């Protein structure tokens, strides 16, 4: 099993949902970022290290910088012009790593994360961490308040 984890919201303590939606609708805007890591990321990362692929709404340079500061050494997909809710990040993910949608779990923190996966292939399991925005709108496979609870639920459902 591989875990595709969105950088914004899951790893970084930021909610850029509204900005990404504006960008998706064609409004030329900058995507804000932070270097603040969510409190529960490191423990979660240590449990799944080596099985994660990072999904980033940022360009390659900024993504590398953030991952370096966060001490994350996983492969990543970055924004090449289109990002969530477009299916392009998922197309990149599945073509770059030759993955089967049934063997991938996408972990996000926004309804846009779910849409991106659903636009690509509805068989992809999308798990959501409800941090700053409610993910229930598009019915994730699993939803929890934080990564600690999410990991326990993943174990119960044999996703790890």
mmCIF file of C-alpha atoms in Angstrom:
data_model
loop_
_atom_site.group_PDB
_atom_site.id
_atom_site.type_symbol
_atom_site.label_atom_id
_atom_site.label_comp_id
_atom_site.label_asym_id
_atom_site.label_seq_id
_atom_site.Cartn_x
_atom_site.Cartn_y
_atom_site.Cartn_z
ATOM 1 C CA UNK A 1 0.000 0.000 0.000
ATOM 2 C CA UNK A 2 1.207 3.524 -0.850
ATOM 3 C CA UNK A 3 0.026 6.670 0.902
ATOM 4 C CA UNK A 4 -0.302 9.889 -1.107
ATOM 5 C CA UNK A 5 -0.317 12.721 1.423
ATOM 6 C CA UNK A 6 -1.238 16.307 0.604
ATOM 7 C CA UNK A 7 1.384 18.764 1.826
ATOM 8 C CA UNK A 8 -1.053 21.584 2.612
ATOM 9 C CA UNK A 9 -3.342 20.920 5.542
ATOM 10 C CA UNK A 10 -2.077 17.447 6.435
ATOM 11 C CA UNK A 11 1.614 18.264 6.885
ATOM 12 C CA UNK A 12 1.597 22.068 6.877
ATOM 13 C CA UNK A 13 -0.629 24.010 9.259
ATOM 14 C CA UNK A 14 -2.458 25.948 6.548
ATOM 15 C CA UNK A 15 -5.840 25.945 4.835
ATOM 16 C CA UNK A 16 -5.659 27.169 1.238
ATOM 17 C CA UNK A 17 -8.915 25.611 0.031
ATOM 18 C CA UNK A 18 -10.570 28.898 -0.977
ATOM 19 C CA UNK A 19 -7.443 30.129 -2.779
ATOM 20 C CA UNK A 20 -7.033 26.879 -4.704
ATOM 21 C CA UNK A 21 -10.677 26.972 -5.736
ATOM 22 C CA UNK A 22 -10.240 30.551 -7.024
ATOM 23 C CA UNK A 23 -7.159 29.436 -8.955
ATOM 24 C CA UNK A 24 -9.101 26.486 -10.389
ATOM 25 C CA UNK A 25 -11.799 28.893 -11.588
ATOM 26 C CA UNK A 26 -9.135 30.859 -13.493
ATOM 27 C CA UNK A 27 -8.337 33.726 -11.144
ATOM 28 C CA UNK A 28 -4.562 34.406 -11.216
ATOM 29 C CA UNK A 29 -3.502 34.371 -7.558
ATOM 30 C CA UNK A 30 -0.504 33.402 -5.484
ATOM 31 C CA UNK A 31 -0.855 30.311 -3.322
ATOM 32 C CA UNK A 32 0.078 31.134 0.294
ATOM 33 C CA UNK A 33 2.304 28.800 2.275
ATOM 34 C CA UNK A 34 3.758 28.333 5.725
ATOM 35 C CA UNK A 35 6.699 26.464 7.162
ATOM 36 C CA UNK A 36 4.721 25.518 10.289
ATOM 37 C CA UNK A 37 4.297 21.743 10.532
ATOM 38 C CA UNK A 38 1.197 20.247 12.170
ATOM 39 C CA UNK A 39 1.861 18.860 15.657
ATOM 40 C CA UNK A 40 0.941 15.257 14.776
ATOM 41 C CA UNK A 41 2.803 14.932 11.473
ATOM 42 C CA UNK A 42 6.202 13.653 12.673
ATOM 43 C CA UNK A 43 4.824 10.695 14.615
ATOM 44 C CA UNK A 44 2.542 9.742 11.714
ATOM 45 C CA UNK A 45 5.406 10.126 9.239
ATOM 46 C CA UNK A 46 7.701 7.893 11.288
ATOM 47 C CA UNK A 47 5.105 5.096 11.164
ATOM 48 C CA UNK A 48 4.702 5.220 7.360
ATOM 49 C CA UNK A 49 8.140 6.408 6.245
ATOM 50 C CA UNK A 50 9.163 4.919 2.905
ATOM 51 C CA UNK A 51 5.557 4.283 1.838
ATOM 52 C CA UNK A 52 4.552 7.916 1.311
ATOM 53 C CA UNK A 53 4.386 10.073 -1.800
ATOM 54 C CA UNK A 54 3.852 13.776 -1.152
ATOM 55 C CA UNK A 55 1.269 15.689 -3.207
ATOM 56 C CA UNK A 56 1.987 19.408 -3.357
ATOM 57 C CA UNK A 57 -0.075 22.329 -4.676
ATOM 58 C CA UNK A 58 3.167 24.342 -4.884
ATOM 59 C CA UNK A 59 5.816 24.528 -7.604
ATOM 60 C CA UNK A 60 8.858 22.256 -7.601
ATOM 61 C CA UNK A 61 11.276 24.744 -6.010
ATOM 62 C CA UNK A 62 9.006 25.661 -3.103
ATOM 63 C CA UNK A 63 7.987 22.031 -2.572
ATOM 64 C CA UNK A 64 11.645 20.959 -2.318
ATOM 65 C CA UNK A 65 12.367 23.799 0.116
ATOM 66 C CA UNK A 66 9.410 22.912 2.360
ATOM 67 C CA UNK A 67 10.224 19.186 2.335
ATOM 68 C CA UNK A 68 13.863 19.924 3.154
ATOM 69 C CA UNK A 69 12.935 22.135 6.115
ATOM 70 C CA UNK A 70 10.399 19.536 7.307
ATOM 71 C CA UNK A 71 13.064 16.806 6.955
ATOM 72 C CA UNK A 72 10.839 14.754 4.626
ATOM 73 C CA UNK A 73 12.720 12.526 2.202
ATOM 74 C CA UNK A 74 9.856 11.037 0.211
ATOM 75 C CA UNK A 75 9.170 11.313 -3.517
ATOM 76 C CA UNK A 76 6.723 14.043 -4.459
ATOM 77 C CA UNK A 77 4.355 15.375 -7.094
ATOM 78 C CA UNK A 78 4.290 19.152 -7.509
ATOM 79 C CA UNK A 79 2.057 21.688 -9.252
ATOM 80 C CA UNK A 80 2.910 21.805 -12.966
ATOM 81 C CA UNK A 81 0.164 24.276 -13.810
ATOM 82 C CA UNK A 82 -2.968 22.587 -12.496
ATOM 83 C CA UNK A 83 -3.607 21.470 -8.954
ATOM 84 C CA UNK A 84 -6.556 20.262 -6.913
ATOM 85 C CA UNK A 85 -9.490 19.998 -7.423
ATOM 86 C CA UNK A 86 -8.330 19.184 -10.956
ATOM 87 C CA UNK A 87 -7.449 15.534 -11.560
ATOM 88 C CA UNK A 88 -3.961 16.473 -12.845
ATOM 89 C CA UNK A 89 -2.145 15.736 -9.535
ATOM 90 C CA UNK A 90 -3.662 12.244 -9.549
ATOM 91 C CA UNK A 91 -2.766 11.710 -13.215
ATOM 92 C CA UNK A 92 0.841 12.642 -12.344
ATOM 93 C CA UNK A 93 0.824 10.401 -9.279
ATOM 94 C CA UNK A 94 -0.473 7.299 -11.004
ATOM 95 C CA UNK A 95 1.555 7.711 -14.186
ATOM 96 C CA UNK A 96 4.852 8.673 -12.510
ATOM 97 C CA UNK A 97 4.794 5.787 -10.055
ATOM 98 C CA UNK A 98 2.799 3.197 -12.028
ATOM 99 C CA UNK A 99 0.330 2.614 -9.212
ATOM 100 C CA UNK A 100 -2.950 0.733 -9.069
ATOM 101 C CA UNK A 101 -5.809 2.914 -7.715
ATOM 102 C CA UNK A 102 -6.835 0.075 -5.403
ATOM 103 C CA UNK A 103 -3.386 0.061 -3.767
ATOM 104 C CA UNK A 104 -3.242 3.773 -2.951
ATOM 105 C CA UNK A 105 -4.696 5.734 -0.064
ATOM 106 C CA UNK A 106 -4.881 9.517 -0.492
ATOM 107 C CA UNK A 107 -4.742 11.499 2.751
ATOM 108 C CA UNK A 108 -6.019 15.056 2.643
ATOM 109 C CA UNK A 109 -7.638 17.740 4.755
ATOM 110 C CA UNK A 110 -9.954 19.498 2.316
ATOM 111 C CA UNK A 111 -12.947 18.674 0.129
ATOM 112 C CA UNK A 112 -10.728 19.605 -2.844
ATOM 113 C CA UNK A 113 -8.439 16.675 -2.001
ATOM 114 C CA UNK A 114 -11.398 14.341 -2.347
ATOM 115 C CA UNK A 115 -12.534 15.926 -5.603
ATOM 116 C CA UNK A 116 -9.106 15.605 -7.193
ATOM 117 C CA UNK A 117 -9.026 11.873 -6.471
ATOM 118 C CA UNK A 118 -12.663 11.335 -7.464
ATOM 119 C CA UNK A 119 -12.203 13.171 -10.773
ATOM 120 C CA UNK A 120 -9.371 10.742 -11.522
ATOM 121 C CA UNK A 121 -10.803 7.418 -10.308
ATOM 122 C CA UNK A 122 -13.586 6.850 -7.799
ATOM 123 C CA UNK A 123 -11.937 3.629 -6.575
ATOM 124 C CA UNK A 124 -9.135 5.547 -4.838
ATOM 125 C CA UNK A 125 -9.643 5.560 -1.067
ATOM 126 C CA UNK A 126 -9.501 9.104 0.284
ATOM 127 C CA UNK A 127 -8.979 9.648 4.002
ATOM 128 C CA UNK A 128 -9.479 13.052 5.540
ATOM 129 C CA UNK A 129 -8.140 14.856 8.576
ATOM 130 C CA UNK A 130 -10.666 17.482 9.684
ATOM 131 C CA UNK A 131 -8.330 20.283 10.670
ATOM 132 C CA UNK A 132 -9.586 23.709 9.602
ATOM 133 C CA UNK A 133 -12.340 22.633 7.226
ATOM 134 C CA UNK A 134 -14.961 19.879 7.237
ATOM 135 C CA UNK A 135 -14.280 17.108 4.710
ATOM 136 C CA UNK A 136 -17.601 15.318 5.033
ATOM 137 C CA UNK A 137 -19.157 17.134 2.056
ATOM 138 C CA UNK A 138 -17.812 14.576 -0.443
ATOM 139 C CA UNK A 139 -17.960 11.469 1.759
ATOM 140 C CA UNK A 140 -14.376 10.396 2.407
ATOM 141 C CA UNK A 141 -13.666 6.707 2.981
ATOM 142 C CA UNK A 142 -12.488 7.590 6.491
ATOM 143 C CA UNK A 143 -12.390 10.841 8.467
ATOM 144 C CA UNK A 144 -10.776 11.760 11.794
ATOM 145 C CA UNK A 145 -9.859 14.855 13.811
ATOM 146 C CA UNK A 146 -6.100 14.300 13.705
ATOM 147 C CA UNK A 147 -3.416 11.993 12.326
ATOM 148 C CA UNK A 148 -3.133 9.997 15.551
ATOM 149 C CA UNK A 149 -6.797 8.971 15.385
ATOM 150 C CA UNK A 150 -6.560 8.474 11.630
ATOM 151 C CA UNK A 151 -3.659 6.048 12.010
ATOM 152 C CA UNK A 152 -5.557 4.008 14.619
ATOM 153 C CA UNK A 153 -8.581 3.834 12.315
ATOM 154 C CA UNK A 154 -6.340 2.843 9.404
ATOM 155 C CA UNK A 155 -4.964 -0.028 11.492
ATOM 156 C CA UNK A 156 -8.459 -1.200 12.427
ATOM 157 C CA UNK A 157 -9.430 -1.236 8.747
ATOM 158 C CA UNK A 158 -6.141 -2.939 7.790
ATOM 159 C CA UNK A 159 -4.982 -0.041 5.628
ATOM 160 C CA UNK A 160 -1.527 -0.274 7.239
#
